[in-house]
Short mmCIF file of C-alpha atoms in Angstrom, two decimals:
data_model
loop_
_atom_site.label_atom_id
_atom_site.label_comp_id
_atom_site.label_asym_id
_atom_site.label_seq_id
_atom_site.Cartn_x
_atom_site.Cartn_y
_atom_site.Cartn_z
CA ARG A 1 98.85 85.82 57.86
CA TYR A 2 100.65 87.92 55.30
CA GLU A 3 100.62 90.85 57.70
CA ASP A 4 102.06 88.59 60.39
CA GLU A 5 104.86 87.61 58.07
CA ILE A 6 105.50 91.27 57.27
CA ARG A 7 105.69 92.07 60.98
CA LEU A 8 107.99 89.10 61.52
CA CYS A 9 110.31 90.23 58.73
CA SER A 10 110.26 93.78 60.09
CA GLY A 11 111.13 92.49 63.54
CA MET A 12 113.99 90.44 62.15
CA GLU A 13 115.29 93.43 60.20
CA PHE A 14 115.12 95.55 63.34
CA THR A 15 117.01 92.89 65.28
CA PHE A 16 119.56 92.71 62.49
CA MET A 17 120.09 96.48 62.62
CA GLU A 18 120.48 96.37 66.39
CA LEU A 19 123.08 93.63 66.09
CA LYS A 20 124.86 95.64 63.43
CA LYS A 21 124.97 98.63 65.77
CA ASP A 22 126.38 96.39 68.49
CA LEU A 23 128.97 95.12 66.04
CA ASP A 24 129.98 98.68 65.19
CA VAL A 25 130.38 99.44 68.87
CA SER A 26 132.40 96.26 69.27
CA THR A 27 134.62 97.24 66.35
CA LEU A 28 135.27 100.62 67.95
CA HIS A 29 136.00 98.90 71.25
CA ARG A 30 138.36 96.55 69.46
CA THR A 31 140.24 99.51 67.98
CA GLU A 32 140.63 100.99 71.45
CA LEU A 33 141.86 97.66 72.79
CA GLU A 34 144.34 97.34 69.94
CA VAL A 35 145.74 100.79 70.76
CA LYS A 36 146.01 99.78 74.41
CA LEU A 37 147.62 96.50 73.37
CA LYS A 38 150.21 98.31 71.29
CA GLY A 39 151.01 100.57 74.23
CA LEU A 40 151.41 97.58 76.53
CA GLN A 41 153.69 95.89 74.01
CA GLU A 42 155.90 98.97 73.82
CA LEU A 43 155.95 99.23 77.61
CA LEU A 44 156.83 95.55 77.90
CA GLU A 45 159.69 95.91 75.41
CA LEU A 46 160.98 98.96 77.29
CA LYS A 47 160.92 97.13 80.62
CA LYS A 48 162.65 94.13 79.08
CA THR A 49 165.38 96.39 77.68
CA ILE A 50 165.85 98.10 81.04
CA TYR A 51 165.99 94.74 82.80
CA GLU A 52 168.61 93.39 80.37
CA GLN A 53 170.74 96.52 80.79
CA GLU A 54 170.58 96.29 84.58
CA LEU A 55 171.44 92.61 84.39
CA GLU A 56 174.50 93.41 82.26
CA GLU A 57 175.54 96.12 84.74
CA LEU A 58 175.17 93.61 87.56
CA LEU A 59 177.37 91.11 85.72
CA THR A 60 179.98 93.82 85.11
CA GLU A 61 179.92 94.81 88.76
CA ILE A 62 180.43 91.23 89.88
CA LYS A 63 183.23 90.74 87.35
CA ASP A 64 185.10 93.80 88.68
CA ILE A 65 184.99 92.61 92.27
CA SER A 66 188.39 91.40 93.42
CA VAL A 67 188.56 90.98 97.16
CA VAL A 68 191.72 90.21 99.01
CA LEU A 69 191.27 90.12 102.75
CA GLY A 70 192.81 88.43 105.66
CA ILE A 71 191.30 87.73 109.01
CA ASP A 72 192.52 86.13 112.13
CA SER A 73 191.74 82.41 111.91
CA CYS A 74 189.85 82.36 115.19
CA SER A 75 187.55 85.32 114.35
CA ARG A 76 187.13 84.88 110.57
CA PRO A 77 183.41 84.86 109.51
CA ASP A 78 182.10 82.40 106.96
CA LEU A 79 182.03 84.72 103.90
CA GLY A 80 181.81 81.70 101.62
CA ARG A 81 178.47 80.83 103.19
CA ILE A 82 177.24 84.42 102.63
CA VAL A 83 178.10 84.30 98.94
CA GLU A 84 176.60 80.81 98.67
CA ASP A 85 173.32 82.08 100.18
CA VAL A 86 173.19 84.97 97.71
CA ARG A 87 173.90 82.63 94.82
CA ALA A 88 171.22 80.18 96.00
CA GLN A 89 168.66 82.99 96.25
CA TYR A 90 169.42 84.18 92.73
CA GLU A 91 169.22 80.65 91.32
CA ALA A 92 165.87 80.10 93.06
CA LEU A 93 164.58 83.40 91.65
CA ALA A 94 165.70 82.53 88.14
CA LEU A 95 164.21 79.03 88.30
CA ARG A 96 160.88 80.25 89.69
CA SER A 97 160.62 83.08 87.14
CA TRP A 98 161.44 80.74 84.28
CA GLU A 99 158.89 78.16 85.45
CA GLU A 100 156.17 80.81 85.81
CA ALA A 101 156.86 82.25 82.36
CA GLU A 102 156.98 78.79 80.79
CA ALA A 103 153.69 77.76 82.44
CA LEU A 104 152.07 81.01 81.31
CA THR A 105 153.18 80.59 77.71
CA ARG A 106 152.06 76.95 77.66
CA ARG A 107 148.63 77.90 79.04
CA LYS A 108 148.20 80.74 76.52
CA LEU A 109 149.23 78.44 73.69
CA THR A 110 146.61 75.88 74.77
CA ASP A 111 143.90 78.55 75.04
CA SER A 112 144.79 80.03 71.67
CA SER A 113 144.71 76.60 70.01
CA SER A 114 141.03 76.22 70.98
CA GLN A 115 139.95 79.30 68.94
CA PRO A 116 138.13 78.77 65.56
CA GLY A 117 140.03 78.63 62.30
CA SER A 118 138.83 82.12 61.33
CA PHE A 119 141.10 83.53 64.00
CA GLY A 120 144.23 81.75 62.76
CA GLY A 121 146.01 85.06 62.33
CA HIS A 122 145.64 85.94 66.01
CA LEU A 123 146.80 82.45 66.97
CA LEU A 124 149.89 82.82 64.77
CA ASP A 125 150.70 86.19 66.35
CA SER A 126 150.31 84.72 69.82
CA ARG A 127 152.64 81.84 68.97
CA ARG A 128 155.21 84.27 67.62
CA GLU A 129 155.07 86.28 70.83
CA ILE A 130 155.41 83.09 72.86
CA ALA A 131 158.42 82.02 70.78
CA ASP A 132 159.99 85.44 71.32
CA LEU A 133 159.43 85.15 75.05
CA ASN A 134 161.02 81.69 75.09
CA ILE A 135 164.08 83.11 73.34
CA ARG A 136 164.34 85.82 75.98
CA ILE A 137 163.98 83.21 78.71
CA GLN A 138 166.87 81.23 77.20
CA LYS A 139 168.99 84.40 77.16
CA LEU A 140 168.13 84.99 80.79
CA ARG A 141 169.15 81.44 81.69
CA SER A 142 172.48 81.98 79.92
CA CYS A 143 172.99 85.17 81.91
CA ILE A 144 172.18 83.27 85.10
CA VAL A 145 174.78 80.61 84.28
CA SER A 146 177.33 83.34 83.66
CA GLN A 147 176.42 85.03 86.92
CA LYS A 148 176.74 81.73 88.74
CA SER A 149 180.30 81.38 87.47
CA GLN A 150 181.02 84.93 88.61
CA CYS A 151 179.73 84.06 92.08
CA LEU A 152 182.04 81.05 92.14
CA TYR A 153 184.88 83.33 91.07
CA LEU A 154 184.08 85.72 93.93
CA GLU A 155 183.85 82.87 96.43
CA GLU A 156 187.24 81.53 95.34
CA HIS A 157 188.86 84.93 95.83
CA ILE A 158 187.38 85.19 99.31
CA ARG A 159 188.79 81.79 100.20
CA GLU A 160 192.22 82.84 98.96
CA ALA A 161 192.12 86.12 100.89
CA GLY A 162 195.27 87.39 102.54
CA GLU A 163 195.94 89.48 105.63
CA GLN A 164 194.36 92.87 104.86
CA GLY A 165 192.43 93.67 108.08
CA GLU A 166 188.93 94.62 109.05
CA GLY A 167 188.64 97.44 106.49
CA THR A 168 188.79 95.02 103.57
CA LEU A 169 186.25 92.79 105.33
CA ARG A 170 183.78 95.68 105.60
CA ASP A 171 184.29 96.43 101.90
CA ALA A 172 183.56 92.81 101.00
CA LYS A 173 180.38 92.85 103.07
CA ALA A 174 179.29 96.06 101.34
CA LYS A 175 179.83 94.39 97.96
CA VAL A 176 177.71 91.43 99.04
CA ALA A 177 174.97 93.78 100.30
CA GLY A 178 175.02 95.59 96.96
CA LEU A 179 174.69 92.28 95.18
CA GLU A 180 171.68 91.37 97.33
CA GLU A 181 170.05 94.74 96.60
CA ALA A 182 170.59 94.26 92.86
CA LEU A 183 169.13 90.77 93.20
CA GLN A 184 165.95 92.17 94.78
CA HIS A 185 165.68 94.78 92.02
CA SER A 186 166.00 92.07 89.37
CA ARG A 187 163.29 90.01 91.09
CA GLU A 188 160.86 92.96 90.99
CA HIS A 189 161.56 93.61 87.32
CA MET A 190 160.98 89.96 86.43
CA ALA A 191 157.63 89.98 88.28
CA HIS A 192 156.58 93.12 86.38
CA LEU A 193 157.48 91.50 83.06
CA VAL A 194 155.40 88.40 83.81
CA ARG A 195 152.38 90.47 84.92
CA ASP A 196 152.57 92.73 81.86
CA TYR A 197 152.79 89.76 79.54
CA GLN A 198 149.80 88.07 81.21
CA GLU A 199 147.72 91.26 80.91
CA LEU A 200 148.63 91.58 77.24
CA MET A 201 147.60 88.01 76.45
CA ASN A 202 144.34 88.38 78.42
CA ILE A 203 143.42 91.43 76.33
CA LYS A 204 144.09 89.54 73.10
CA LEU A 205 141.99 86.55 74.19
CA ALA A 206 139.09 88.72 75.41
CA LEU A 207 139.13 90.60 72.12
CA ASP A 208 139.01 87.40 70.07
CA VAL A 209 136.13 85.96 72.10
CA GLU A 210 134.08 89.17 71.83
CA ILE A 211 134.50 89.44 68.06
CA LEU A 212 133.69 85.73 67.62
CA THR A 213 130.46 86.13 69.63
CA TYR A 214 129.21 89.05 67.55
CA ARG A 215 130.15 87.34 64.34
CA LYS A 216 128.15 84.23 65.27
CA LEU A 217 125.15 86.39 66.18
CA MET A 218 125.33 88.19 62.83
CA GLU A 219 125.63 84.93 60.89
CA GLY A 220 122.66 83.46 62.79
CA GLU A 221 120.46 86.47 61.98
CA GLU A 222 121.47 86.46 58.30
CA SER A 223 120.69 82.75 57.96
CA SER A 224 117.29 83.27 59.62
CA MET A 225 116.39 86.07 57.18
CA GLU A 226 117.43 83.98 54.19
CA GLN A 227 115.19 81.00 55.08
CA PRO A 228 111.84 80.76 53.11
CA ILE A 229 108.67 81.70 54.98
CA PRO A 230 105.93 79.64 53.17
CA THR A 231 106.01 77.08 55.99
CA VAL A 232 103.53 79.18 57.95
CA ILE A 233 101.17 79.49 54.95
CA SER A 234 101.16 75.74 54.38
CA ALA A 235 100.34 75.26 58.03
CA VAL A 236 97.25 77.43 57.56
CA HIS A 237 96.01 75.33 54.61
CA SER A 238 96.49 72.09 56.48
CA ARG A 239 94.53 73.19 59.57
CA PRO A 240 91.38 70.98 60.05
CA LYS A 241 87.92 72.50 59.64
CA PRO A 242 85.95 73.16 62.83
CA ARG A 243 83.07 70.84 63.65
CA LYS A 244 79.49 72.11 63.22
#
């Protein structure tokens, strides 16, 4: 029985060493993930900066548009409707992007809240990132409101257009086409930002779950090794004698 206990202890020590090796590998993997996470954060910040700059350029371009055109009343196209369609598309894009980002942050906050207390630091970092994203969303909404007013300004100038001929009409259409192209570019950038943020949060959550799993395994093995073994010996003494 003593030899059995020795073999059992040796087996537990071997298992403990194997788990420790796995934990070392997990720690190395975590370091690699943290490096990747840092790179994604820097890339996300760079894309956000580029998006904000392009949005400011778009606002400046709209602000500088001053169209004065005149068309014969019987052949005048509905330019107001064109501008209204562009404005409606941009508002729909902004609303959809904001709703997606808000739903994503709310879901990540709920998932992070379910982690154990030992990972409170990661939860706090996630909440800070979510708060920062909410601030950026508010800034984007302010820019959208400003852009909406600029669209109204452009529409009013088109309605007050004078007699300037077909050349000015073509110029106005080109401006509207440029605005639509810039709108599509902004939509693509917003989609990239949301995807990058979701990938970043998925990496953080996967990392936390992996470390928690290994930690629980290590704690379970340590508690098993610390438990007294005499229970097996007492079971041997209490075994009934065989009948003759």
